[in-house]
PDB file of C-alpha atoms in Angstrom:
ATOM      1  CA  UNK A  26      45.997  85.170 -41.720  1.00 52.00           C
ATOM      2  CA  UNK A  27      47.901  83.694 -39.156  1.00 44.00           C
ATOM      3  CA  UNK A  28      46.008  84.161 -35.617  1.00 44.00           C
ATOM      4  CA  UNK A  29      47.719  82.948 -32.249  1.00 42.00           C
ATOM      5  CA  UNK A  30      46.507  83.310 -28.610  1.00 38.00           C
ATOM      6  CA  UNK A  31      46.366  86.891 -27.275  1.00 38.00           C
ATOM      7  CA  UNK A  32      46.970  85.645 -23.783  1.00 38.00           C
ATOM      8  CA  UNK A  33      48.594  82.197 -22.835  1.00 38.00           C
ATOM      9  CA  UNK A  34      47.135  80.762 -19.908  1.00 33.00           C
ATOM     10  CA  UNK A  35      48.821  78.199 -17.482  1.00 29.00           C
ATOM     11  CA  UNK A  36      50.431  75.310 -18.979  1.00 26.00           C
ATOM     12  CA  UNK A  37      50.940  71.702 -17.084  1.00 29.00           C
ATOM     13  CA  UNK A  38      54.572  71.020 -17.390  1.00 27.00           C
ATOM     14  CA  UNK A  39      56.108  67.989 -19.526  1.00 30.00           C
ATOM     15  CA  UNK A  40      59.583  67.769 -17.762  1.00 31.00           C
ATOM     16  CA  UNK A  41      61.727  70.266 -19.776  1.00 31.00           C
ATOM     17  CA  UNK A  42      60.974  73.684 -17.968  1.00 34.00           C
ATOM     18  CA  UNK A  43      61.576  74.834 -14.338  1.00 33.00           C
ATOM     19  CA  UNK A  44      58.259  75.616 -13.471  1.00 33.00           C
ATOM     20  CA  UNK A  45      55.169  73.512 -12.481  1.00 30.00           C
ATOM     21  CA  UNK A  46      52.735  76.158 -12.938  1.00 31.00           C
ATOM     22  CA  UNK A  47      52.109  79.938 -13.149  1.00 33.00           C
ATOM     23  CA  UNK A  48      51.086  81.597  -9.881  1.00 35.00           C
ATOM     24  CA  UNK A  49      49.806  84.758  -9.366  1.00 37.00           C
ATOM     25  CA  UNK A  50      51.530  87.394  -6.947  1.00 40.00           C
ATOM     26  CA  UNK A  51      50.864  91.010  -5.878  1.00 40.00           C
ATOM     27  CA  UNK A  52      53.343  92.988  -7.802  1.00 43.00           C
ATOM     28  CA  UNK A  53      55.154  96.010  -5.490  1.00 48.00           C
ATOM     29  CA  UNK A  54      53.023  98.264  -7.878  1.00 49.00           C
ATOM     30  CA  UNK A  55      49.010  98.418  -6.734  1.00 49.00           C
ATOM     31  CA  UNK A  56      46.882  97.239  -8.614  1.00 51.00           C
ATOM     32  CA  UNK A  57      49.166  95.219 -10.761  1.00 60.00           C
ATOM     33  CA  UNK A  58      48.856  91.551 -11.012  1.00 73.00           C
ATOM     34  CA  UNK A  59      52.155  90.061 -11.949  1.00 86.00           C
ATOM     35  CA  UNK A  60      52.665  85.945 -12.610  1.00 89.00           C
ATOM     36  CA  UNK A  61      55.821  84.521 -10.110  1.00 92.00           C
ATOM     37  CA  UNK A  62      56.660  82.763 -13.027  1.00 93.00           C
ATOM     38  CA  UNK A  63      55.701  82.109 -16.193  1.00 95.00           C
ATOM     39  CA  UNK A  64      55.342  79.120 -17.240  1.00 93.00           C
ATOM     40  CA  UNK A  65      56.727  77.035 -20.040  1.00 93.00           C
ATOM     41  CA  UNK A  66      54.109  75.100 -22.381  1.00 93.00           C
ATOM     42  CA  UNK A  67      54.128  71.295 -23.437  1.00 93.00           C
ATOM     43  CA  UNK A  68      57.083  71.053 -25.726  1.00 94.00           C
ATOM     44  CA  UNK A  69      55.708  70.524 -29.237  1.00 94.00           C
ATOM     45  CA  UNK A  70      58.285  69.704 -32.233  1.00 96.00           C
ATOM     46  CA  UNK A  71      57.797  72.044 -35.423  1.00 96.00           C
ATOM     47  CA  UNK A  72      56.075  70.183 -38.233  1.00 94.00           C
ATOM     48  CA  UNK A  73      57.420  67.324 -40.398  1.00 94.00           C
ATOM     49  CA  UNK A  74      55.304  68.625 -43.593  1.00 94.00           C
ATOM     50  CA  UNK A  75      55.960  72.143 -42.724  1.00 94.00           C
ATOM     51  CA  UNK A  76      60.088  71.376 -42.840  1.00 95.00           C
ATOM     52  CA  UNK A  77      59.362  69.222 -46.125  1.00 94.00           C
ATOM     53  CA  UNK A  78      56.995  72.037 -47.750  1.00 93.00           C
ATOM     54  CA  UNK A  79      60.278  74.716 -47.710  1.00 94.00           C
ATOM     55  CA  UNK A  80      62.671  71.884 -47.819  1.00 95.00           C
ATOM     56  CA  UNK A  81      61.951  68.460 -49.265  1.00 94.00           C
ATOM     57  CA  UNK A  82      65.351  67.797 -48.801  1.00 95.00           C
ATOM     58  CA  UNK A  83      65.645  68.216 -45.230  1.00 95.00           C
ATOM     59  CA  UNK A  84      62.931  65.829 -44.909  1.00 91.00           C
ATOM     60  CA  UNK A  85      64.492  63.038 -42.765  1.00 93.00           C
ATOM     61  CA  UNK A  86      66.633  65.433 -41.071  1.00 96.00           C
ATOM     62  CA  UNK A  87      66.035  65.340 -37.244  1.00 96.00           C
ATOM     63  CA  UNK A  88      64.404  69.120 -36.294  1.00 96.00           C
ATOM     64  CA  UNK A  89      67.330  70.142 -33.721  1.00 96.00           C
ATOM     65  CA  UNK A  90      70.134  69.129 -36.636  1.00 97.00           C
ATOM     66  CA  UNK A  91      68.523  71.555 -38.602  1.00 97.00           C
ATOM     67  CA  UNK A  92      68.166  73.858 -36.458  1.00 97.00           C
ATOM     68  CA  UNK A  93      72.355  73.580 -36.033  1.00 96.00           C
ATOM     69  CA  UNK A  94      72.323  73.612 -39.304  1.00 97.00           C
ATOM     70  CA  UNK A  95      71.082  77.090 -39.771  1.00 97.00           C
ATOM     71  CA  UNK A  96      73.717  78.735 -37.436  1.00 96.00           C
ATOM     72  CA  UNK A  97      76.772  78.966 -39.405  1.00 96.00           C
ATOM     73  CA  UNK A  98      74.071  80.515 -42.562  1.00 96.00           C
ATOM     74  CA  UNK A  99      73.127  83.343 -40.413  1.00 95.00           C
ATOM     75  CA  UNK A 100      75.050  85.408 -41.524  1.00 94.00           C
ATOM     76  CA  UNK A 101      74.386  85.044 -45.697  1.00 94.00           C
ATOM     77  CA  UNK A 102      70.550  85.045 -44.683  1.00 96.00           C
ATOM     78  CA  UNK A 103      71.234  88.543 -42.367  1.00 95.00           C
ATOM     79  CA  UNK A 104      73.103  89.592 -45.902  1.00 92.00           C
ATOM     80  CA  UNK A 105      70.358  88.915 -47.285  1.00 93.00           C
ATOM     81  CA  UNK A 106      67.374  90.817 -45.533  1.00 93.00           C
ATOM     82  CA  UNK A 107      70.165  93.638 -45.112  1.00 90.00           C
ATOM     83  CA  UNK A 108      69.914  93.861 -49.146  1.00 88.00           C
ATOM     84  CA  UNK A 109      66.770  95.040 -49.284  1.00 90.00           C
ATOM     85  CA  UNK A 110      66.236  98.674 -49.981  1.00 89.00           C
ATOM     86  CA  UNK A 111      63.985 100.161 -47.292  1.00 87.00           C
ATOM     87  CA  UNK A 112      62.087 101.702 -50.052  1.00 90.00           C
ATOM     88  CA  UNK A 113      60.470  98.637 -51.336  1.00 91.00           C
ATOM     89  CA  UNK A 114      60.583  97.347 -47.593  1.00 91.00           C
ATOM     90  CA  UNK A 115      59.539  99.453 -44.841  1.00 91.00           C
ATOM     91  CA  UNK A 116      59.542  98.591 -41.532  1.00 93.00           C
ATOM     92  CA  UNK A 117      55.688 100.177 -40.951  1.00 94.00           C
ATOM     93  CA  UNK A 118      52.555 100.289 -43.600  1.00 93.00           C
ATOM     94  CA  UNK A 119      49.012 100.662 -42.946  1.00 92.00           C
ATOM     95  CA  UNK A 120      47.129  97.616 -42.026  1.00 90.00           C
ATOM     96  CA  UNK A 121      44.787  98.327 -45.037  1.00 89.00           C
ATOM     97  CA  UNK A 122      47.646  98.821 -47.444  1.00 92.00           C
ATOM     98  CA  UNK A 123      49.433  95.408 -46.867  1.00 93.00           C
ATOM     99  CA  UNK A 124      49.747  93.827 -50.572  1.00 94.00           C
ATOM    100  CA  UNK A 125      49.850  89.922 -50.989  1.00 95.00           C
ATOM    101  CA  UNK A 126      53.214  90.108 -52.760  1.00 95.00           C
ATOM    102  CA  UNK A 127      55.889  92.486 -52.508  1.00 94.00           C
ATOM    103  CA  UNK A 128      58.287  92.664 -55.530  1.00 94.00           C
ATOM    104  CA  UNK A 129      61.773  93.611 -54.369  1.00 93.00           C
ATOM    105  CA  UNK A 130      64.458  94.757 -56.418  1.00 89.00           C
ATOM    106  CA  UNK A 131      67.855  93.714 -54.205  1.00 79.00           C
ATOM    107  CA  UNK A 132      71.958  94.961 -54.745  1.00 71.00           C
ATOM    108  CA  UNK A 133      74.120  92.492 -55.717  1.00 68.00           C
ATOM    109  CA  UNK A 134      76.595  91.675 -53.408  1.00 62.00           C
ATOM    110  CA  UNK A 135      80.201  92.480 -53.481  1.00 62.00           C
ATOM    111  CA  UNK A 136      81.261  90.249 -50.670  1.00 61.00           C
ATOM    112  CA  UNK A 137      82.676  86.573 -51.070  1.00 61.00           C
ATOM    113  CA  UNK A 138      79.533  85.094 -49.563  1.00 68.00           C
ATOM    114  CA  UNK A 139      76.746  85.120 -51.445  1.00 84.00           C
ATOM    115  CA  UNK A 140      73.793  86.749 -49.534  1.00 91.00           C
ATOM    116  CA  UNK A 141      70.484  84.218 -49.194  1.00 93.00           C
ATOM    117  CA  UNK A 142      67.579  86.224 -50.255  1.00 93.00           C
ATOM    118  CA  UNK A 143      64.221  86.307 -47.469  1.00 95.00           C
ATOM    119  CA  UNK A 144      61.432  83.977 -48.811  1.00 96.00           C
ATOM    120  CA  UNK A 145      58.858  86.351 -47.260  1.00 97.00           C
ATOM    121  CA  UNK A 146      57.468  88.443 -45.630  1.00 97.00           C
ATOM    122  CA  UNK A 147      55.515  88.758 -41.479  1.00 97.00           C
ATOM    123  CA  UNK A 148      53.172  91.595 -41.433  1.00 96.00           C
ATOM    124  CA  UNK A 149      53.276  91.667 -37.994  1.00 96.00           C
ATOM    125  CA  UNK A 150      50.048  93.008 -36.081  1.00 94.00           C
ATOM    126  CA  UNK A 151      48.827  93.473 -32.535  1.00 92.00           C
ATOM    127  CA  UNK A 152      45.875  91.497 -31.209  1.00 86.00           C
ATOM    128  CA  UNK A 153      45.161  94.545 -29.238  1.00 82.00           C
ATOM    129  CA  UNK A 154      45.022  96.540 -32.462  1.00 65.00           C
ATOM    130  CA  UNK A 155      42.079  97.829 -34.639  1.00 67.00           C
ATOM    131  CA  UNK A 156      41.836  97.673 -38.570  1.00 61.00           C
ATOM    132  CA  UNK A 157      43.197 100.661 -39.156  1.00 65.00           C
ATOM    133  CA  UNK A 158      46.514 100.496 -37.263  1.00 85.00           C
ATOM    134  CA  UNK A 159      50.237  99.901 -38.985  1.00 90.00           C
ATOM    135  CA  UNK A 160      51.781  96.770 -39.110  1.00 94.00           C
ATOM    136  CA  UNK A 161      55.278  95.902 -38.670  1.00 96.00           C
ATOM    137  CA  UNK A 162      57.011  94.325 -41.786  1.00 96.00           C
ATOM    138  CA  UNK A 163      59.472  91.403 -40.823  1.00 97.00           C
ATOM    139  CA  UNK A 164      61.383  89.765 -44.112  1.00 97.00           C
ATOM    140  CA  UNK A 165      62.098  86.106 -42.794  1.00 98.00           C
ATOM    141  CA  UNK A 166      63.194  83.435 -44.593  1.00 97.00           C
ATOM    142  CA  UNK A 167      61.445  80.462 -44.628  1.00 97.00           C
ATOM    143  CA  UNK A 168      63.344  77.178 -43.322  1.00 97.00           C
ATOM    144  CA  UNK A 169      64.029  79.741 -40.175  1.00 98.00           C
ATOM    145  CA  UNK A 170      60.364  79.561 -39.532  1.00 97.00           C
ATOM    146  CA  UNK A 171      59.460  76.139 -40.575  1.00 97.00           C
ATOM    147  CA  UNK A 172      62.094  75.113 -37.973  1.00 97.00           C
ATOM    148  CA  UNK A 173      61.343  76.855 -34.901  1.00 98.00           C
ATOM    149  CA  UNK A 174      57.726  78.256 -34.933  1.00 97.00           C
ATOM    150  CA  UNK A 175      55.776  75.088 -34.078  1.00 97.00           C
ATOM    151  CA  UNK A 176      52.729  77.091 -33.774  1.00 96.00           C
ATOM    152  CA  UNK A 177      52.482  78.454 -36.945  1.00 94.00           C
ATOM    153  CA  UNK A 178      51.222  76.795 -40.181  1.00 90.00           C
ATOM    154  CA  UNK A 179      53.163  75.462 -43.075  1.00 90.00           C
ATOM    155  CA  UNK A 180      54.381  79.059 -45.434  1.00 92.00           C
ATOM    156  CA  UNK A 181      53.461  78.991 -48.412  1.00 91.00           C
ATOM    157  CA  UNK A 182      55.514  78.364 -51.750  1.00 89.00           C
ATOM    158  CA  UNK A 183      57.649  81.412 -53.043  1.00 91.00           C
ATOM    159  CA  UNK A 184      59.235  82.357 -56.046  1.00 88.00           C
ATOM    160  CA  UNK A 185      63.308  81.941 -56.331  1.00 86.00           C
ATOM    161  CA  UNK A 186      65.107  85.646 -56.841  1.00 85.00           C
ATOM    162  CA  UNK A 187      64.699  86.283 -60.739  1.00 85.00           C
ATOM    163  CA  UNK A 188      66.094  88.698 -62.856  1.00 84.00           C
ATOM    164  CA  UNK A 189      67.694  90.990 -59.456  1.00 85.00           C
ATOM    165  CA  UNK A 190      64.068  90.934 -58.373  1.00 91.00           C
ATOM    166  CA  UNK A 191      62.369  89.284 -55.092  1.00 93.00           C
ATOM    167  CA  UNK A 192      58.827  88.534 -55.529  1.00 94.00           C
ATOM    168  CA  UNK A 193      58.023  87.219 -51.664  1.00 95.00           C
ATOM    169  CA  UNK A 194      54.636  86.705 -50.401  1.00 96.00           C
ATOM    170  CA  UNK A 195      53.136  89.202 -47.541  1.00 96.00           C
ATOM    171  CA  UNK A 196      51.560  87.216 -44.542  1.00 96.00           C
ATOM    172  CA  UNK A 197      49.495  88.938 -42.313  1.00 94.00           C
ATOM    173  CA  UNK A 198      50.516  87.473 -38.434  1.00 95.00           C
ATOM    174  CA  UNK A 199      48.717  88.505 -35.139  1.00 94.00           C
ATOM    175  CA  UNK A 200      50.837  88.606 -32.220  1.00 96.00           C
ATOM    176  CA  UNK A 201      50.257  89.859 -28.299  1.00 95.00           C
ATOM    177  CA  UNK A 202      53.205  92.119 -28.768  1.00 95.00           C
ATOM    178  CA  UNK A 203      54.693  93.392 -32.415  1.00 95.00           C
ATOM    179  CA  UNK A 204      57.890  95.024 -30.948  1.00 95.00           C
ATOM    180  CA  UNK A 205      58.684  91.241 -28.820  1.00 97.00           C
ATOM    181  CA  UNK A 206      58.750  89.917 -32.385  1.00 98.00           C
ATOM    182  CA  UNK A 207      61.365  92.117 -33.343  1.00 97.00           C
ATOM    183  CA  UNK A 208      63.685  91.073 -30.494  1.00 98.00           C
ATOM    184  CA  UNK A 209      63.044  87.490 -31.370  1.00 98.00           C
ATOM    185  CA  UNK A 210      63.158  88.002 -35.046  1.00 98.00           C
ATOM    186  CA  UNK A 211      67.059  88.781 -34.416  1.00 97.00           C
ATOM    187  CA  UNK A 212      67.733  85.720 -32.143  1.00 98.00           C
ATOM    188  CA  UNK A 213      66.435  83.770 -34.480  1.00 98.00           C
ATOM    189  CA  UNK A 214      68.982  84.761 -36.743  1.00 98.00           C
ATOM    190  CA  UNK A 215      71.924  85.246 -34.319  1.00 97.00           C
ATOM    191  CA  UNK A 216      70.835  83.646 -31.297  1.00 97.00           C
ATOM    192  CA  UNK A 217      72.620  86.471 -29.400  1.00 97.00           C
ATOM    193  CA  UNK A 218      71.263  85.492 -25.445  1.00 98.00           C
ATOM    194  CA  UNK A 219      72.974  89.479 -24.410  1.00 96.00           C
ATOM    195  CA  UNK A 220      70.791  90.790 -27.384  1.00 97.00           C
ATOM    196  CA  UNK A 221      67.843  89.901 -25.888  1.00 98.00           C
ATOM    197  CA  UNK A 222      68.327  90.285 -22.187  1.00 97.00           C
ATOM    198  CA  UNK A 223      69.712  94.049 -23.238  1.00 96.00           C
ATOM    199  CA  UNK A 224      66.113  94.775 -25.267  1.00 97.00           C
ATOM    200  CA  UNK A 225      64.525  94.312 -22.001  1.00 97.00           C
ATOM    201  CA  UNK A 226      66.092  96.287 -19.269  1.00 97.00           C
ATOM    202  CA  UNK A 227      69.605  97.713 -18.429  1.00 97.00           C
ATOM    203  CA  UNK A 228      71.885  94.970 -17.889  1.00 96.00           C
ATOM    204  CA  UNK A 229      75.565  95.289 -15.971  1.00 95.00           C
ATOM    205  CA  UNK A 230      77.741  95.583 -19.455  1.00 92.00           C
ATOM    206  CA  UNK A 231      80.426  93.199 -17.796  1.00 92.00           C
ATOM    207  CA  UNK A 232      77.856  90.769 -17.138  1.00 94.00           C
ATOM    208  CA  UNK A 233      75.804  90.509 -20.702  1.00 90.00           C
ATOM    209  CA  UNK A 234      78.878  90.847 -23.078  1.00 90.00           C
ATOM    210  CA  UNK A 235      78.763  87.649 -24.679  1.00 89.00           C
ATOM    211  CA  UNK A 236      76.216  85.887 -22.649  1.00 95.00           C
ATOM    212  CA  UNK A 237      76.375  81.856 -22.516  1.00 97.00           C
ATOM    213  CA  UNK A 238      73.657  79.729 -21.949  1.00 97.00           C
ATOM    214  CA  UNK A 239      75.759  78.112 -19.353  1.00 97.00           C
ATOM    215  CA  UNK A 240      75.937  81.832 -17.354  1.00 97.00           C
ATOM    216  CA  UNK A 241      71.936  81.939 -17.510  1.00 98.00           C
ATOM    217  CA  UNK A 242      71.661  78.453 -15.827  1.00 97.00           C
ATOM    218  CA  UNK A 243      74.041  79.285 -12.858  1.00 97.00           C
ATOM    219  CA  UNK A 244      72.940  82.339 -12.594  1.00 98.00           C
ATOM    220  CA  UNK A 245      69.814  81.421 -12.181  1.00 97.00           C
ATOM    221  CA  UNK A 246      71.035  78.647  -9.269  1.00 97.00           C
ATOM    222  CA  UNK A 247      72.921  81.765  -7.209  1.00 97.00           C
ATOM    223  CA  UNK A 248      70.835  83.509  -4.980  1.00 96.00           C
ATOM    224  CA  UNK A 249      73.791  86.217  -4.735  1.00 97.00           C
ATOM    225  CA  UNK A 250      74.324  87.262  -8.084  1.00 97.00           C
ATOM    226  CA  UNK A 251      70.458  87.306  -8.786  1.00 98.00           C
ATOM    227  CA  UNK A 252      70.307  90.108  -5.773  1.00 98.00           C
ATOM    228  CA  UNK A 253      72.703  91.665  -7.479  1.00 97.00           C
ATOM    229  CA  UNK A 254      71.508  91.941 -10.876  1.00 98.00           C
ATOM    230  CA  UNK A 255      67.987  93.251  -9.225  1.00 98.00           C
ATOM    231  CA  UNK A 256      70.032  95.700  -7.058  1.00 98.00           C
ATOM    232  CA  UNK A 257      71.415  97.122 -10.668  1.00 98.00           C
ATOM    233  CA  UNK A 258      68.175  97.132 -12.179  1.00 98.00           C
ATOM    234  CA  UNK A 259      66.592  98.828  -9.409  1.00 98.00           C
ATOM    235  CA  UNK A 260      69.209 101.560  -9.088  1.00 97.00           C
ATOM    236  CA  UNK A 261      69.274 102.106 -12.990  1.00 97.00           C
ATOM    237  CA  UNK A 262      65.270 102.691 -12.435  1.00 97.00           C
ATOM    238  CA  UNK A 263      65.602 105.364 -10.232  1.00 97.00           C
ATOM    239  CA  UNK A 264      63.605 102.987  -7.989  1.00 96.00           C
ATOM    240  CA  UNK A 265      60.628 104.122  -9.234  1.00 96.00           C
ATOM    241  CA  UNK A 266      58.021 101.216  -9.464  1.00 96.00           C
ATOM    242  CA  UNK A 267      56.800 102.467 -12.324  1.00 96.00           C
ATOM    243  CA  UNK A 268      59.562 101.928 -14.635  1.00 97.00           C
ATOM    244  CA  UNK A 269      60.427  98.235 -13.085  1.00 97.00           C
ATOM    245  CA  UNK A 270      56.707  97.648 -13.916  1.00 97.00           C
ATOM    246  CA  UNK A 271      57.138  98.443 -17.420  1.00 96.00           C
ATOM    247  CA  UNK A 272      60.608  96.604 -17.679  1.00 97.00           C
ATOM    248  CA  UNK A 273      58.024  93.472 -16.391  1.00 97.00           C
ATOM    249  CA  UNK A 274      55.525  93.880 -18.780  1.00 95.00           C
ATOM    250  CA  UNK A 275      58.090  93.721 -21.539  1.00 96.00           C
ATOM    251  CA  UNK A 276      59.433  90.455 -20.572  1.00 98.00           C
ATOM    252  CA  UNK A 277      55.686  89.324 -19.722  1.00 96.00           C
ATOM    253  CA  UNK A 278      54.885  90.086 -23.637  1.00 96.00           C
ATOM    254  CA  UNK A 279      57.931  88.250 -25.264  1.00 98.00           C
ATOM    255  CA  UNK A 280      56.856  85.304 -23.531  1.00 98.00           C
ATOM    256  CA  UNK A 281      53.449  85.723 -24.727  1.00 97.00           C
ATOM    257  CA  UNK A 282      55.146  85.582 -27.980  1.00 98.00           C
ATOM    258  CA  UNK A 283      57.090  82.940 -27.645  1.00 98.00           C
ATOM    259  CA  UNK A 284      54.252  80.944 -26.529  1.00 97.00           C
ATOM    260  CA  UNK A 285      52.076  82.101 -29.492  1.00 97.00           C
ATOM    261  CA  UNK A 286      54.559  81.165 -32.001  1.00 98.00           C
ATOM    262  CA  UNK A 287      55.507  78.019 -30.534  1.00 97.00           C
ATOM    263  CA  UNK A 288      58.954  78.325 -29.524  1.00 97.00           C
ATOM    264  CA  UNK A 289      60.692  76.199 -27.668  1.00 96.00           C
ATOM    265  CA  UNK A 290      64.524  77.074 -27.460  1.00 97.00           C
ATOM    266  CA  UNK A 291      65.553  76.341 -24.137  1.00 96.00           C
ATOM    267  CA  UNK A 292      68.672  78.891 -24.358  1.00 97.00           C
ATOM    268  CA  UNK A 293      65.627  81.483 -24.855  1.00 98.00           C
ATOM    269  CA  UNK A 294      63.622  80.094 -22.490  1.00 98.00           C
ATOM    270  CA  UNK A 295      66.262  80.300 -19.647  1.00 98.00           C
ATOM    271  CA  UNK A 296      67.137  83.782 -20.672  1.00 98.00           C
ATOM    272  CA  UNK A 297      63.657  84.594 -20.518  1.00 98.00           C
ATOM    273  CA  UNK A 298      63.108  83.165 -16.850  1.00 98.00           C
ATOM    274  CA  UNK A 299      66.378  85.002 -15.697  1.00 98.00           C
ATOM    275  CA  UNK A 300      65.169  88.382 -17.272  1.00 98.00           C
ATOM    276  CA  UNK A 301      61.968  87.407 -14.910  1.00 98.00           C
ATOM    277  CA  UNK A 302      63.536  86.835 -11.621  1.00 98.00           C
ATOM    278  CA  UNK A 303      65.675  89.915 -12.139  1.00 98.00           C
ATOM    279  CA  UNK A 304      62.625  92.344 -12.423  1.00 98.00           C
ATOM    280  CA  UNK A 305      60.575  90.791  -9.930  1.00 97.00           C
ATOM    281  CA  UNK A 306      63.329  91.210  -7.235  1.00 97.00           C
ATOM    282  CA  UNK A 307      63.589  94.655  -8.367  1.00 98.00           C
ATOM    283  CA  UNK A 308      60.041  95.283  -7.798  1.00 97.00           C
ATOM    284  CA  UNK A 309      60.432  93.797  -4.675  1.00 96.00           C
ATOM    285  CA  UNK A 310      63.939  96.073  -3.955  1.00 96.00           C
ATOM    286  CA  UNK A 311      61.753  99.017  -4.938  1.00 96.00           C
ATOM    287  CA  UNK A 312      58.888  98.016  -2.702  1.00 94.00           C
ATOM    288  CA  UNK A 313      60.493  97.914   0.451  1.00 92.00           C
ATOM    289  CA  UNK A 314      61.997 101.302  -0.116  1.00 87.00           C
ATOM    290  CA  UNK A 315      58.865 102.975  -0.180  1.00 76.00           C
TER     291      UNK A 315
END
């Protein structure tokens, strides 16, 4: 099984984040404890032999080339997962009924681009949860893993697609939070920056359609449109601290996600501390109000 921290603690900066450290502040809500930032860990570069163990032939490949690479075959790998009947792959099971293989009969496709099958399968788990609770089943391939989860360990060897039939190896993963896996299971994929800032709280639609990295970093430098964005957020919550508080704590557990699984995308990253600022001014919006 595949265990990662329940709760990151403060990381010492090595240069490539925006914050030193992660300080505690008095959220609007009482009793609630809420970081003023949260802080980026020591980049750590995903693993030579876990690259070569999915793909000897990427083996002197720099990391980020790959990781370019993969872009453009989003697409054929989405195909892929998407050809999966739902019957052989549900999204839930039982903790206690989690197999070590799955054998997955898939639809050929009728496109022009031939779908790339998943390698296997994340049985994805709470660290909060006990032995009898459902996991959440995540069909990934492989060289997306190897290449951007630094914290995990090498997967292990599957089986090529054989006569219309996947046989893909079920790994059992404990994360903080199960449902921020499923928001960064699709950027992985798509690397969609609106995706994710939309799966954590409402988001001006003429602001988030087609997101850039380069809008997260100036946004982030203007003051004004920062206010603004909280203002929104705020408004769409009614005010109510309660809500903003729970629009926090999901952006507080995809970063203890990211953190357990080792990623280090700074597009994500950004995103990430821009979803942060946004909810802690509307906490502090909603604060003053009452």
């Amino acid at each position: 099984m595949f265990q990662v921290a329940t709760h990151p603690t403060s990381f010492t900066m090595h240069g490539h984040g925006h914050h030193q450290s992660m300080h505690s502040m008095q959220s609007p809500a009482p009793g609630v404890q809420l970081p003023r930032t949260l802080a980026r860990p020591p980049f750590a570069e995903v693993s030579r032999d876990a690259i070569m163990a999915v793909a000897p032939e990427l083996s002197s490949v720099p990391p980020e080339y790959i990781r370019r690479g993969l872009r453009p075959k989003a697409f054929q790998m989405l195909a892929g997962i998407t050809a999966l009947p739902s019957s052989y792959l549900p999204n839930t099971m039982p903790k206690s009924q989690v197999p070590q293989v799955l054998s997955i009969p898939f639809r050929s496709s009728s496109s022009m681009a031939q779908p790339t099958y998943p390698t296997h399968v994340l049985a994805v788990s709470s660290s909060k949860a006990s032995a009898n609770e459902h996991v959440f089943m995540f069909p990934v391939h492989n060289i997306i893993i190897a290449a951007n989860c630094s914290a995990l360990p090498r997967l292990p060897v599957s089986s090529p697609p054989y006569a219309g039939t996947l046989h893909v190896p079920v790994l059992p993963l404990v994360l903080p939070s199960p449902a921020a896996f499923k928001v960064l299971h699709s950027y992985l994929y798509t690397h969609s920056l609106d995706a994710v800032l939309k799966s954590l709280f409402p988001v001006p639609a003429g602001f988030v359609q087609g997101l850039s990295h380069h809008t997260v970093k100036s946004t982030l430098a203007s003051g004004t449109t920062l206010h603004q964005l909280s203002t929104y957020l705020c408004s769409s919550a009614g005010g109510s601290l309660q809500v903003l508080t729970t629009h926090a704590a999901h952006v507080k557990e995809l970063w203890q996600d990211m953190v357990a699984l080792g990623l280090h995308d700074p597009e994500l990253w950004d995103t990430v501390d821009l979803a942060w600022e946004v909810v802690l001014g509307a906490l502090n919006i909603a604060a003053s109000t009452h």
